[in-house]
Tab-separated table of C-alpha atoms in Angstrom:
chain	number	residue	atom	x	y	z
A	29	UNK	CA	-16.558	-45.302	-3.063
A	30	UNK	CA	-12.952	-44.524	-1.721
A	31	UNK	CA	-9.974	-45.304	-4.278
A	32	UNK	CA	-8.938	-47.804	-2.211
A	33	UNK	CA	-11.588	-49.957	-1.780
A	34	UNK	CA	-12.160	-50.324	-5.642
A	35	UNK	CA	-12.328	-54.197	-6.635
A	36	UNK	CA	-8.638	-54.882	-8.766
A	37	UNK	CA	-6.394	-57.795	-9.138
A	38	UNK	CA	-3.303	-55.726	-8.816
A	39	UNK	CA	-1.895	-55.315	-4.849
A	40	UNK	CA	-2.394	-52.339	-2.916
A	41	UNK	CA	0.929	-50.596	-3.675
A	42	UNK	CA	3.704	-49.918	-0.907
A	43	UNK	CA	6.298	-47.553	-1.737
A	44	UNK	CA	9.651	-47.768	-1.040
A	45	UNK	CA	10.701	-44.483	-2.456
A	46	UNK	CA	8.626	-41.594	-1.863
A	47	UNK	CA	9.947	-38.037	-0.694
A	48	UNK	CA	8.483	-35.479	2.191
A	49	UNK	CA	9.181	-31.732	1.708
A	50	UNK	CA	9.617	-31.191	5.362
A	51	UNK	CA	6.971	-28.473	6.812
A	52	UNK	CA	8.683	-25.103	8.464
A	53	UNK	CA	8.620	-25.797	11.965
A	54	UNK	CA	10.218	-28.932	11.619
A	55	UNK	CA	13.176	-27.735	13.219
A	56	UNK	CA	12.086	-24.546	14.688
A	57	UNK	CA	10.111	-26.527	16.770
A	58	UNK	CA	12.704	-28.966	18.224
A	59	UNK	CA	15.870	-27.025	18.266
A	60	UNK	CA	17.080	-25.396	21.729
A	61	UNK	CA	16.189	-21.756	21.920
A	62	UNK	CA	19.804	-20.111	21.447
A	63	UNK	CA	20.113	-22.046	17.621
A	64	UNK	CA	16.878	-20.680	16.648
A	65	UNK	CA	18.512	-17.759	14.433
A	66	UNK	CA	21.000	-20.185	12.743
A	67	UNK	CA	19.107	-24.021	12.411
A	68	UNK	CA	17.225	-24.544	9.289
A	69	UNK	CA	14.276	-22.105	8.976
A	70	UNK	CA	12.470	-20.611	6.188
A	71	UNK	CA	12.511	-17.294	4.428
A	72	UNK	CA	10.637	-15.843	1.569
A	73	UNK	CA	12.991	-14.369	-0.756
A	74	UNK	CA	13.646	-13.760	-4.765
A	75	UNK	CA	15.632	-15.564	-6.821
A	76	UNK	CA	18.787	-13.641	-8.387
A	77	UNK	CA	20.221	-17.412	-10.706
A	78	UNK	CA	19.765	-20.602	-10.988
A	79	UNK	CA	21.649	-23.531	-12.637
A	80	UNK	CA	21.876	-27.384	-12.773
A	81	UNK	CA	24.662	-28.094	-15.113
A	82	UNK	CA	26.583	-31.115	-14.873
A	83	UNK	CA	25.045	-32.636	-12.127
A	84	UNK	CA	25.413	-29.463	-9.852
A	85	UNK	CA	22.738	-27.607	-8.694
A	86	UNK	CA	23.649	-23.885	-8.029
A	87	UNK	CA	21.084	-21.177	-6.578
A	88	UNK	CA	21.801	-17.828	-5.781
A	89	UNK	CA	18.876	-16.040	-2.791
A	90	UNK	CA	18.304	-12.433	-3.310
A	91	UNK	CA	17.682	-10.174	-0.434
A	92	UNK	CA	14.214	-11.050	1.153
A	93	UNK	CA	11.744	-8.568	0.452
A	94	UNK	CA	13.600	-7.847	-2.570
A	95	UNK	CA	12.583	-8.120	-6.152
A	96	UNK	CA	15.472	-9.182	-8.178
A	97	UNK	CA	13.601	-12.241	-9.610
A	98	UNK	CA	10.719	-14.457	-9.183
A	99	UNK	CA	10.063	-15.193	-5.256
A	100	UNK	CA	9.903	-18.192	-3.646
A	101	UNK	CA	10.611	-19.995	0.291
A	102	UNK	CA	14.057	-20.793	0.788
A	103	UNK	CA	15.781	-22.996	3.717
A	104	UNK	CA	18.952	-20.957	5.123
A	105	UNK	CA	21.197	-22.609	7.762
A	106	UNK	CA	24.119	-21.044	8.952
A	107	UNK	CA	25.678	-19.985	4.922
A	108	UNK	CA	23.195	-22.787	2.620
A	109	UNK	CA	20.362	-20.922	0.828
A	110	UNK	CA	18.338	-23.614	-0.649
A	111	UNK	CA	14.778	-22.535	-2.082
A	112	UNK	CA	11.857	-24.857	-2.724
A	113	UNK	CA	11.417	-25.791	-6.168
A	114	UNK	CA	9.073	-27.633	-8.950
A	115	UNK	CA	11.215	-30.342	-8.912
A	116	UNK	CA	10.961	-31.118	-5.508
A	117	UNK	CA	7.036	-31.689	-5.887
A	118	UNK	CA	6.338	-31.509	-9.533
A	119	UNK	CA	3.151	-34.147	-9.336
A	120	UNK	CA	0.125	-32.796	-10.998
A	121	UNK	CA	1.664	-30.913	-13.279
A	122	UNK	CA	1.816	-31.759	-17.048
A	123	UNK	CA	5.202	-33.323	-18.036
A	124	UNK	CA	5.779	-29.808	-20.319
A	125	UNK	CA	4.818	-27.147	-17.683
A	126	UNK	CA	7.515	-28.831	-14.826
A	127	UNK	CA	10.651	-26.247	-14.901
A	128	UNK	CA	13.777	-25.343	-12.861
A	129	UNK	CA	11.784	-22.421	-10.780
A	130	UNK	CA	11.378	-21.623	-7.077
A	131	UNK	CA	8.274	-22.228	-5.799
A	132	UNK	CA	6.511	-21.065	-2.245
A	133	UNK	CA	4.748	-23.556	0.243
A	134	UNK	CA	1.543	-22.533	-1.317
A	135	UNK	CA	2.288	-23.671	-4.861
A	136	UNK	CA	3.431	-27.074	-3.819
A	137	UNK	CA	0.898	-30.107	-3.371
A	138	UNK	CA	-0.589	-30.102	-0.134
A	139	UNK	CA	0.240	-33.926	0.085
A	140	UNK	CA	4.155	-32.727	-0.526
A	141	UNK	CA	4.455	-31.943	3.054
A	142	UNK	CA	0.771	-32.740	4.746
A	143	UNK	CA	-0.211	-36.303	6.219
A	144	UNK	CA	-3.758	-36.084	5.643
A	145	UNK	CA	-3.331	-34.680	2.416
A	146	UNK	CA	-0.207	-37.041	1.695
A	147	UNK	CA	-2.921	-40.286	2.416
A	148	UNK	CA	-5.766	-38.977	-0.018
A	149	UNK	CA	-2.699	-38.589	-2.429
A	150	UNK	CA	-1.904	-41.949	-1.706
A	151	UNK	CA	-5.679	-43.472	-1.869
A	152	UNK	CA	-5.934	-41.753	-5.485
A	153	UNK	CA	-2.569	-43.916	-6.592
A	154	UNK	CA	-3.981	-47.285	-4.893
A	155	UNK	CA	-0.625	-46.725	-2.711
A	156	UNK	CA	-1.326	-48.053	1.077
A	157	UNK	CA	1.786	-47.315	2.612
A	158	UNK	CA	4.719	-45.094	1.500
A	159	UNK	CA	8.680	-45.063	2.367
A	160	UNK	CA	9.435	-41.022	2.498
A	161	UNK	CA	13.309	-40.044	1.653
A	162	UNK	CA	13.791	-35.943	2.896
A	163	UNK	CA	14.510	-33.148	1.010
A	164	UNK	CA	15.819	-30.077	2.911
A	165	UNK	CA	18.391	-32.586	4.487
A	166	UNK	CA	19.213	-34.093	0.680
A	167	UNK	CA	19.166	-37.867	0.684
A	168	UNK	CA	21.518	-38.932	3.456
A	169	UNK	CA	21.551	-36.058	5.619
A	170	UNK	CA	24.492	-34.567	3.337
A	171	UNK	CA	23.309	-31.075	4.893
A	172	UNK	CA	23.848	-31.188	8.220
A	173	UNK	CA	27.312	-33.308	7.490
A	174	UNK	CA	27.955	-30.348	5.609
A	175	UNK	CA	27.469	-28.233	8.514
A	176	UNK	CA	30.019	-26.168	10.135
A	177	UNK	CA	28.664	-26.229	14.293
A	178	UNK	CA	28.814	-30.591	14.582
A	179	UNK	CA	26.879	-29.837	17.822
A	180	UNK	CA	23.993	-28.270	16.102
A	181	UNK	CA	24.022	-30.360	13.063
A	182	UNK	CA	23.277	-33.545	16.006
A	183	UNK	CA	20.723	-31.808	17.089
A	184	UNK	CA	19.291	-31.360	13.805
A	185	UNK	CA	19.474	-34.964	12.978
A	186	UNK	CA	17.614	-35.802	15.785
A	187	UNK	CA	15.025	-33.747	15.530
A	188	UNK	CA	14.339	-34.608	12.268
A	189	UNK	CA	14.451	-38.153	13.143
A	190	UNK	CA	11.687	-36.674	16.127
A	191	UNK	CA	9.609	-35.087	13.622
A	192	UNK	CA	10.167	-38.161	11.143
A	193	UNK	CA	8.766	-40.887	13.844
A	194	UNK	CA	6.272	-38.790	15.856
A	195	UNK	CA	4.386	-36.429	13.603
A	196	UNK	CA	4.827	-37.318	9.568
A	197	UNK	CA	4.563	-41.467	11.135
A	198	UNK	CA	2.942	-40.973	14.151
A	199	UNK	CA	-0.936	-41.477	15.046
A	200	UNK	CA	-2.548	-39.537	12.025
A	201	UNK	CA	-0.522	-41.774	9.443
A	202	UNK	CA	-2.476	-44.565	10.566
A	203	UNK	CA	1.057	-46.704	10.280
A	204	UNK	CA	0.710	-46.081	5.946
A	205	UNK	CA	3.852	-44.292	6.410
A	206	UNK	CA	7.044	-45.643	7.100
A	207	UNK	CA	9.900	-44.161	8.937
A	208	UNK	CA	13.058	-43.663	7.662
A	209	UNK	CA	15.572	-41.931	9.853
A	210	UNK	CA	19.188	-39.862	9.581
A	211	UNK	CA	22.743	-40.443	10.822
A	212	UNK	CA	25.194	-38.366	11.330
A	213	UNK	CA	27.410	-39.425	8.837
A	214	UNK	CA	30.378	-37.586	10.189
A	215	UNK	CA	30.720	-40.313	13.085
A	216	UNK	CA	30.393	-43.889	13.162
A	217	UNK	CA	29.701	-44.089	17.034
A	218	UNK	CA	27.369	-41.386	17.227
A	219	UNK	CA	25.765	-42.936	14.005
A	220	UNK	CA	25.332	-46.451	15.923
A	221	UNK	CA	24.111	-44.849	18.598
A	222	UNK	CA	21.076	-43.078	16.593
A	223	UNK	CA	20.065	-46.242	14.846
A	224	UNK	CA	19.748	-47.943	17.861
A	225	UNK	CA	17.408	-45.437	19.712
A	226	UNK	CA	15.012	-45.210	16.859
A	227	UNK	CA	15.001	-49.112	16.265
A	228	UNK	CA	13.891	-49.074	19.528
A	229	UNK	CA	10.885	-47.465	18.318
A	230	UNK	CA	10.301	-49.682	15.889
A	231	UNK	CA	12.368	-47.839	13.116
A	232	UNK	CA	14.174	-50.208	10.360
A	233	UNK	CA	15.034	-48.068	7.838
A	234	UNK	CA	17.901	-45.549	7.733
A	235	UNK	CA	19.301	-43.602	5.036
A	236	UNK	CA	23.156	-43.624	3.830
A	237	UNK	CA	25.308	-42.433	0.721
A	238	UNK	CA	25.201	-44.749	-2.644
A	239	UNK	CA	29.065	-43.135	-2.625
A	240	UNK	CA	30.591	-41.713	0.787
A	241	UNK	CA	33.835	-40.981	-0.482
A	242	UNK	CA	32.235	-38.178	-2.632
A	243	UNK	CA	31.119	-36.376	0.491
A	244	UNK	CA	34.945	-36.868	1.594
A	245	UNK	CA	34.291	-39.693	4.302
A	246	UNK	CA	35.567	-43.332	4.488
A	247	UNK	CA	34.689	-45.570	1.503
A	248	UNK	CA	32.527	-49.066	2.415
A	249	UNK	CA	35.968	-50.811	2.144
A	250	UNK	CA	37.566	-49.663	5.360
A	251	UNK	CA	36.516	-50.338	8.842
A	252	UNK	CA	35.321	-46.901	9.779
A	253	UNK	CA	31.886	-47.709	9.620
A	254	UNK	CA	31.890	-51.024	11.524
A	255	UNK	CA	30.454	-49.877	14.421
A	256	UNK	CA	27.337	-48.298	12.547
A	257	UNK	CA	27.475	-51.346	10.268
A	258	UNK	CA	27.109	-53.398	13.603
A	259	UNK	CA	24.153	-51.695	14.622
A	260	UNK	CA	21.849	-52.476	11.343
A	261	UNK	CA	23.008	-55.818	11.871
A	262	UNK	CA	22.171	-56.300	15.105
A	263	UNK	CA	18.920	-54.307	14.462
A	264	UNK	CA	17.362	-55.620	11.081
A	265	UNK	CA	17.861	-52.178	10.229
A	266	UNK	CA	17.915	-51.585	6.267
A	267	UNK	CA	20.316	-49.464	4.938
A	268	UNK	CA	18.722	-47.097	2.026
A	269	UNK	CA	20.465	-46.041	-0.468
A	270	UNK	CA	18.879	-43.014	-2.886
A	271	UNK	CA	20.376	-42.279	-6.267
A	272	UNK	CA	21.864	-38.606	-5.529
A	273	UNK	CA	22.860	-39.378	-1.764
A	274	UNK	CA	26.804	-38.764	-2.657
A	275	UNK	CA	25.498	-35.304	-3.863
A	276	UNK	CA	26.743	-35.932	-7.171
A	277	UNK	CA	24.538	-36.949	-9.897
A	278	UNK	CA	25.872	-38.961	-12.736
A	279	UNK	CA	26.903	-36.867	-15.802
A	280	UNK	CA	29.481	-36.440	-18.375
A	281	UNK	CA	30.625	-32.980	-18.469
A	282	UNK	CA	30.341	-29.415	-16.778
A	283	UNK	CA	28.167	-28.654	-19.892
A	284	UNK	CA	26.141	-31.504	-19.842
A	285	UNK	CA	22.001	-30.785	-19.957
A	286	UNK	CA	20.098	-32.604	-16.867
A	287	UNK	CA	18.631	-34.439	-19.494
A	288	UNK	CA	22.214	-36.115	-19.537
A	289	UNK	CA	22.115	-37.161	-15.987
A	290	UNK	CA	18.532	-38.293	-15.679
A	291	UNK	CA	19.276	-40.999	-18.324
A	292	UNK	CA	21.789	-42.341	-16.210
A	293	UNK	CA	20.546	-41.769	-12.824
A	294	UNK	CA	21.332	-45.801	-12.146
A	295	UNK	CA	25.083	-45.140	-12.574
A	296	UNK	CA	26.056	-44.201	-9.270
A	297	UNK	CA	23.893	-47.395	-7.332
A	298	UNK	CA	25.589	-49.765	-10.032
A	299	UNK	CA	29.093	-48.266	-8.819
A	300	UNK	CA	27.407	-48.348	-5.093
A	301	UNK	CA	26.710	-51.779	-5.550
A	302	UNK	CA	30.232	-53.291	-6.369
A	303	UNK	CA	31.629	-51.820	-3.969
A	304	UNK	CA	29.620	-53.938	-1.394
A	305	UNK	CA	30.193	-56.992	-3.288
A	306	UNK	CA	33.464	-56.981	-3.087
A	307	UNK	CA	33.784	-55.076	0.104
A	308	UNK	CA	33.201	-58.357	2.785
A	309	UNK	CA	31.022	-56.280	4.610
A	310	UNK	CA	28.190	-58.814	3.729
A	311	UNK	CA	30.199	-61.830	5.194
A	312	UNK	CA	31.148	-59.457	8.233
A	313	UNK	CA	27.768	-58.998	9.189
A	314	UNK	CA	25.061	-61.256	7.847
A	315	UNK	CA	22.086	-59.973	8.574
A	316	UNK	CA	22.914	-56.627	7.009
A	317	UNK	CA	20.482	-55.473	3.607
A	318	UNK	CA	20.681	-52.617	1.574
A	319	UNK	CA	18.206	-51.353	-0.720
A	320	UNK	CA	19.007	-48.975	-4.378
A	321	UNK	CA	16.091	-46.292	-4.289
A	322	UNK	CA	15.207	-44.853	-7.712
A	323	UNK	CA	18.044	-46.772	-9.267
A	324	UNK	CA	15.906	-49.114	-11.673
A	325	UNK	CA	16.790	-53.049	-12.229
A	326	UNK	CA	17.284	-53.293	-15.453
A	327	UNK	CA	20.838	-52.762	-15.287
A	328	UNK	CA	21.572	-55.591	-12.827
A	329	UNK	CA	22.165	-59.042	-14.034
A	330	UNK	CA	24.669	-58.331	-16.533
A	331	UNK	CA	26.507	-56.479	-13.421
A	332	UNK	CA	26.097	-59.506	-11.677
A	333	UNK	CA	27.197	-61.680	-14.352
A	334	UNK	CA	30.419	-59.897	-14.754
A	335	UNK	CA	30.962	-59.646	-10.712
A	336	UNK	CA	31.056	-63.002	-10.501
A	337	UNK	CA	33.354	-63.166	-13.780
A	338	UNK	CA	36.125	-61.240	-11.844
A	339	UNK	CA	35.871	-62.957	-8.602
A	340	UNK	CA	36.029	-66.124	-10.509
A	341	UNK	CA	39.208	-65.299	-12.323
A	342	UNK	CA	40.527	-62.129	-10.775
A	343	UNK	CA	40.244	-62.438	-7.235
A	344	UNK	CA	43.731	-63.778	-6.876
A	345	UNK	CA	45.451	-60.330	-7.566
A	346	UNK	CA	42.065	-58.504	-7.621
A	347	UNK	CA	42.335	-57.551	-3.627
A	348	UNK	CA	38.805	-59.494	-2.865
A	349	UNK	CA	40.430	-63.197	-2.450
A	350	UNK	CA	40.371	-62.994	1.608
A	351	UNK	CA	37.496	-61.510	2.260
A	352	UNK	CA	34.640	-62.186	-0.469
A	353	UNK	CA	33.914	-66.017	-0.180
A	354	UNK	CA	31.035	-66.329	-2.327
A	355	UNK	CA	30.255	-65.273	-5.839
A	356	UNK	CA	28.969	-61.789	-5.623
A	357	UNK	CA	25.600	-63.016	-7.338
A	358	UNK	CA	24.941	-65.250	-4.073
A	359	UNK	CA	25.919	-62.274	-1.898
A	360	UNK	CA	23.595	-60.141	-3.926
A	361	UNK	CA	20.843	-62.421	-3.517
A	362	UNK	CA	20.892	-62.452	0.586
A	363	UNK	CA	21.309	-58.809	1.315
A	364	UNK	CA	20.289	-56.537	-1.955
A	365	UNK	CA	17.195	-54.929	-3.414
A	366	UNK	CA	16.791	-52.711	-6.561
A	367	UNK	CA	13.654	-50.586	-6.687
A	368	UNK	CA	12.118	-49.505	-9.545
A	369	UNK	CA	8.902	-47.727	-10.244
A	370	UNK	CA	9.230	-47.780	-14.442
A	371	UNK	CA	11.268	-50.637	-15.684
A	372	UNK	CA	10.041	-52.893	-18.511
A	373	UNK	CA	13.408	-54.005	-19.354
A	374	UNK	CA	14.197	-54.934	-15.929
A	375	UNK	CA	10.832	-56.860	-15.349
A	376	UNK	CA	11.111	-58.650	-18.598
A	377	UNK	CA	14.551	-60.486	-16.909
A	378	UNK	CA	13.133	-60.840	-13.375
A	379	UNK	CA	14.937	-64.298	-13.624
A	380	UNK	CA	17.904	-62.805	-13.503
A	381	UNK	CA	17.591	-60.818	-10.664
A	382	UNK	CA	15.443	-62.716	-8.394
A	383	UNK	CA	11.826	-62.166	-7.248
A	384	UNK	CA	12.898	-61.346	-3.978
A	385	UNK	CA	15.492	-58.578	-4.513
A	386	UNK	CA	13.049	-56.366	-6.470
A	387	UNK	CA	10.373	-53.716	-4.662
A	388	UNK	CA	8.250	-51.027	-6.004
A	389	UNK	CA	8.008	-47.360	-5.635
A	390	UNK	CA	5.945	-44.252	-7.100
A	391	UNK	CA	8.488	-41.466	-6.222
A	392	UNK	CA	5.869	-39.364	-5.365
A	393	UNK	CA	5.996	-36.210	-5.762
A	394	UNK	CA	9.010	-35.871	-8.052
A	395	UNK	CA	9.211	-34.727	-11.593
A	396	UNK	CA	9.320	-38.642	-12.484
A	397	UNK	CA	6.704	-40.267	-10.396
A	398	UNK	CA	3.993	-42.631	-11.606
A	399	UNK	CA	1.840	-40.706	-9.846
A	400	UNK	CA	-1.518	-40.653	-9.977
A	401	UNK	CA	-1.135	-44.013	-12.457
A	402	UNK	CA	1.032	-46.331	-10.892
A	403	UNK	CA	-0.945	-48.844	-10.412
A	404	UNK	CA	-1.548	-48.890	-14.519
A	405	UNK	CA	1.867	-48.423	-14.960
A	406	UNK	CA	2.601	-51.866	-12.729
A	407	UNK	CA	-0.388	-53.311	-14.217
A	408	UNK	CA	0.868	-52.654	-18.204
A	409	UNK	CA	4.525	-53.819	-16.866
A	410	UNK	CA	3.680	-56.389	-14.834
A	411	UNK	CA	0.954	-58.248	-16.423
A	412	UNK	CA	3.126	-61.325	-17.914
A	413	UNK	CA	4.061	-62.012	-14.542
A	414	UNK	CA	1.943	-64.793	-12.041
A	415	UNK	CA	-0.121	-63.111	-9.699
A	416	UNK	CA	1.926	-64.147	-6.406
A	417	UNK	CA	4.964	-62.855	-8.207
A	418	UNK	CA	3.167	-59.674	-8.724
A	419	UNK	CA	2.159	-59.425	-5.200
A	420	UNK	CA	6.035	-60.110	-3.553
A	421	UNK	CA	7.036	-57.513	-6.090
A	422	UNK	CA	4.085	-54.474	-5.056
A	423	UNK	CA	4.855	-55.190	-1.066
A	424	UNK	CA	5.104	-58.379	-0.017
A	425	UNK	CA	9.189	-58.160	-0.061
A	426	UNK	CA	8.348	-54.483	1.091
A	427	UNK	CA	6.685	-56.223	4.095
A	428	UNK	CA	9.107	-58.558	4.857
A	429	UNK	CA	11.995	-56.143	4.503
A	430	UNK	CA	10.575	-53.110	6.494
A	431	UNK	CA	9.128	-55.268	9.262
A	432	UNK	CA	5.351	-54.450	8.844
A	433	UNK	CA	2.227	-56.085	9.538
A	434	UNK	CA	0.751	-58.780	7.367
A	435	UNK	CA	-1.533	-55.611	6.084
A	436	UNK	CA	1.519	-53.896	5.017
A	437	UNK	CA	1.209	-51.302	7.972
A	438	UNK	CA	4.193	-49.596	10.289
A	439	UNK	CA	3.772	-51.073	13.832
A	440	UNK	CA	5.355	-48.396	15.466
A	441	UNK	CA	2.183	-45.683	14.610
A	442	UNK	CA	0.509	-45.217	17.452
């Protein structure tokens, strides 16, 4: 009998934070001829160093065909050598054997960057439909804003968008995967402009930075991004946030172990999410959402309680007074969700938070996903809640938020 026809109480899962490790062609495919030698491609090469120290990640590519270290696939475009590593798809592997290394395509899980593959994954962990952030682009599409030639970097976002919608969603995916599509960050217009051509194939997810000022563009509290801000609006497009889209990881020092930084991975989305509150973009445009991928819940209500505390008593000289209206807690309520895939705390003060600002998500396959137990772990974490809670919770407010079917399925698969 399949996985996911086994009798259980506990709701097919849908993901809202799940990664692809994007296949080699992805680009090579799509890309006019003449940027074939300098778009993203891959090359098998060794590994001279390797560090990730204080939230910064810092690999050095040996000469392909060389042997200075151990050997693994690396993306290069135009002067970024980024290699494949464990981290990137660490899932069946036990916790203790998961290090810092370069890895090849072949020592990956197939399901890391293979639909059909991806869906068995997916049956195993009672997951029916799955969110997917990227990874060669980083979170946001930080890469390709990076990027030197703004010409090719467009085309690259499109084509990953192309790739995105009509091969890892399109007709093999059955609609259990969900699109969610790039900008380019560097300009508003152009980033209106790309929501609104995949919304109008049925895309309502797109990616952003918890933090844009750390990539050195506009913060949330000017007006630069009105016009891409307008589009999600006008769209029902849902802007997703992933912890690490600023490219700066929460730490403490230059010194400090990852271990540092993976304890307070929710840092940067509880920064993220003040500066909405008080930014009156929610009041500008009321039909705009946001969602906190990988950020956890348990850290919200207090953040809410004192939110509301400063606009309350502070807004006077605190800069919000003419353009925040409502307590932050009642702007929190109409346009934000927290997702969490291991949260006790969090779950234990749902009341706090609200029912329907809270989704679910395996991170498959990072070093900290659920996988292949996440329906135990939402079982053990979720059983002192009522069964319809449980079920908004696991994908109903996944369904209502992404614009799916009543089976929890992308519409746009075909």
């Amino acid at each position: 009998m399949n996985a996911m026809d086994a009798p259980s109480a506990f709701p097919r899962i849908i993901s809202v934070d799940d990664h692809t490790v994007e296949p080699a062609h992805v680009w090579q495919d799509r890309l006019p001829k003449k940027y074939l030698d300098t778009g993203p491609r891959v090359v098998r090469a060794p590994l001279k160093e390797m560090t990730f120290l204080g939230g910064r990640f810092a690999p050095v590519m040996g000469e392909p065909g060389g042997r200075e270290g151990p050997v693994g696939d690396w993306w290069v475009y135009e002067d970024l050598h980024r290699p494949l590593t464990r981290l990137d798809t660490a899932v069946g592997y036990d916790r203790d054997e998961i290090r810092l290394e370069v890895i090849t395509y072949e020592q990956m899980r197939a399901g890391s960057h293979d639909v059909p593959h991806r869906l068995a994954d997916m049956d195993v962990n009672h997951v029916q439909s799955a969110l997917c952030f990227p990874t060669f682009p980083r979170f946001c599409g930080q890469t390709f804003t990076e990027a030197r030639d703004k010409e090719l970097a467009l085309l690259c976002v499109r084509a990953y968008n192309d790739w995105m919608v009509e091969e890892w969603c399109g007709p093999s995916a059955r609609g259990r995967l969900i699109p969610l599509t790039l900008i380019p960050l560097w300009d508003a217009e152009l980033a209106a402009a790309e929501v609104r051509r995949n919304a109008e194939r049925g895309v309502r997810a797109v990616a952003f930075s918890e933090i844009p000022p750390h990539l050195g563009l506009p913060s949330v509290h000017t007006d630069a991004w009105d016009p891409f801000l307008a589009a999600c609006d006008e769209t029902g497009t849902v802007v997703a946030m992933h912890i690490g889209s600023s490219s700066r990881m929460p730490s403490t020092s230059a010194d400090a172990p990852p271990a540092v930084g993976s304890t307070i991975t929710f840092a940067n989305c509880c920064f993220s999410m003040v500066d909405w509150l008080m930014s009156g973009k929610f009041e500008r445009f009321p039909g705009l959402r946001v969602m906190y991928a990988e950020g956890q819940i348990g850290w919200i209500p207090y953040i809410l309680e004192r939110a509301d505390v400063v606009w309350e008593e502070n807004r006077g000289w605190g800069g919000v007074a003419d353009k925040v209206r409502r307590p932050p807690s009642e702007l929190f309520a109409g346009h934000v969700y927290g997702c969490f895939f291991d949260d006790a705390f969090g779950l234990r003060n749902l009341d706090a938070i609200g029912v329907g600002n809270v989704l679910y998500e395996t991170d498959y396959p990072h070093s900290d996903s659920t996988w292949p137990k996440s329906r135990e772990v939402g079982e053990a974490q979720m059983g002192h809640l009522p069964p319809d809670v449980v079920e908004r919770i696991v994908r109903g407010n996944a369904i209502d938020l992404l614009g799916l079917t009543p089976d929890g399925l992308w519409p746009g698969a075909r």
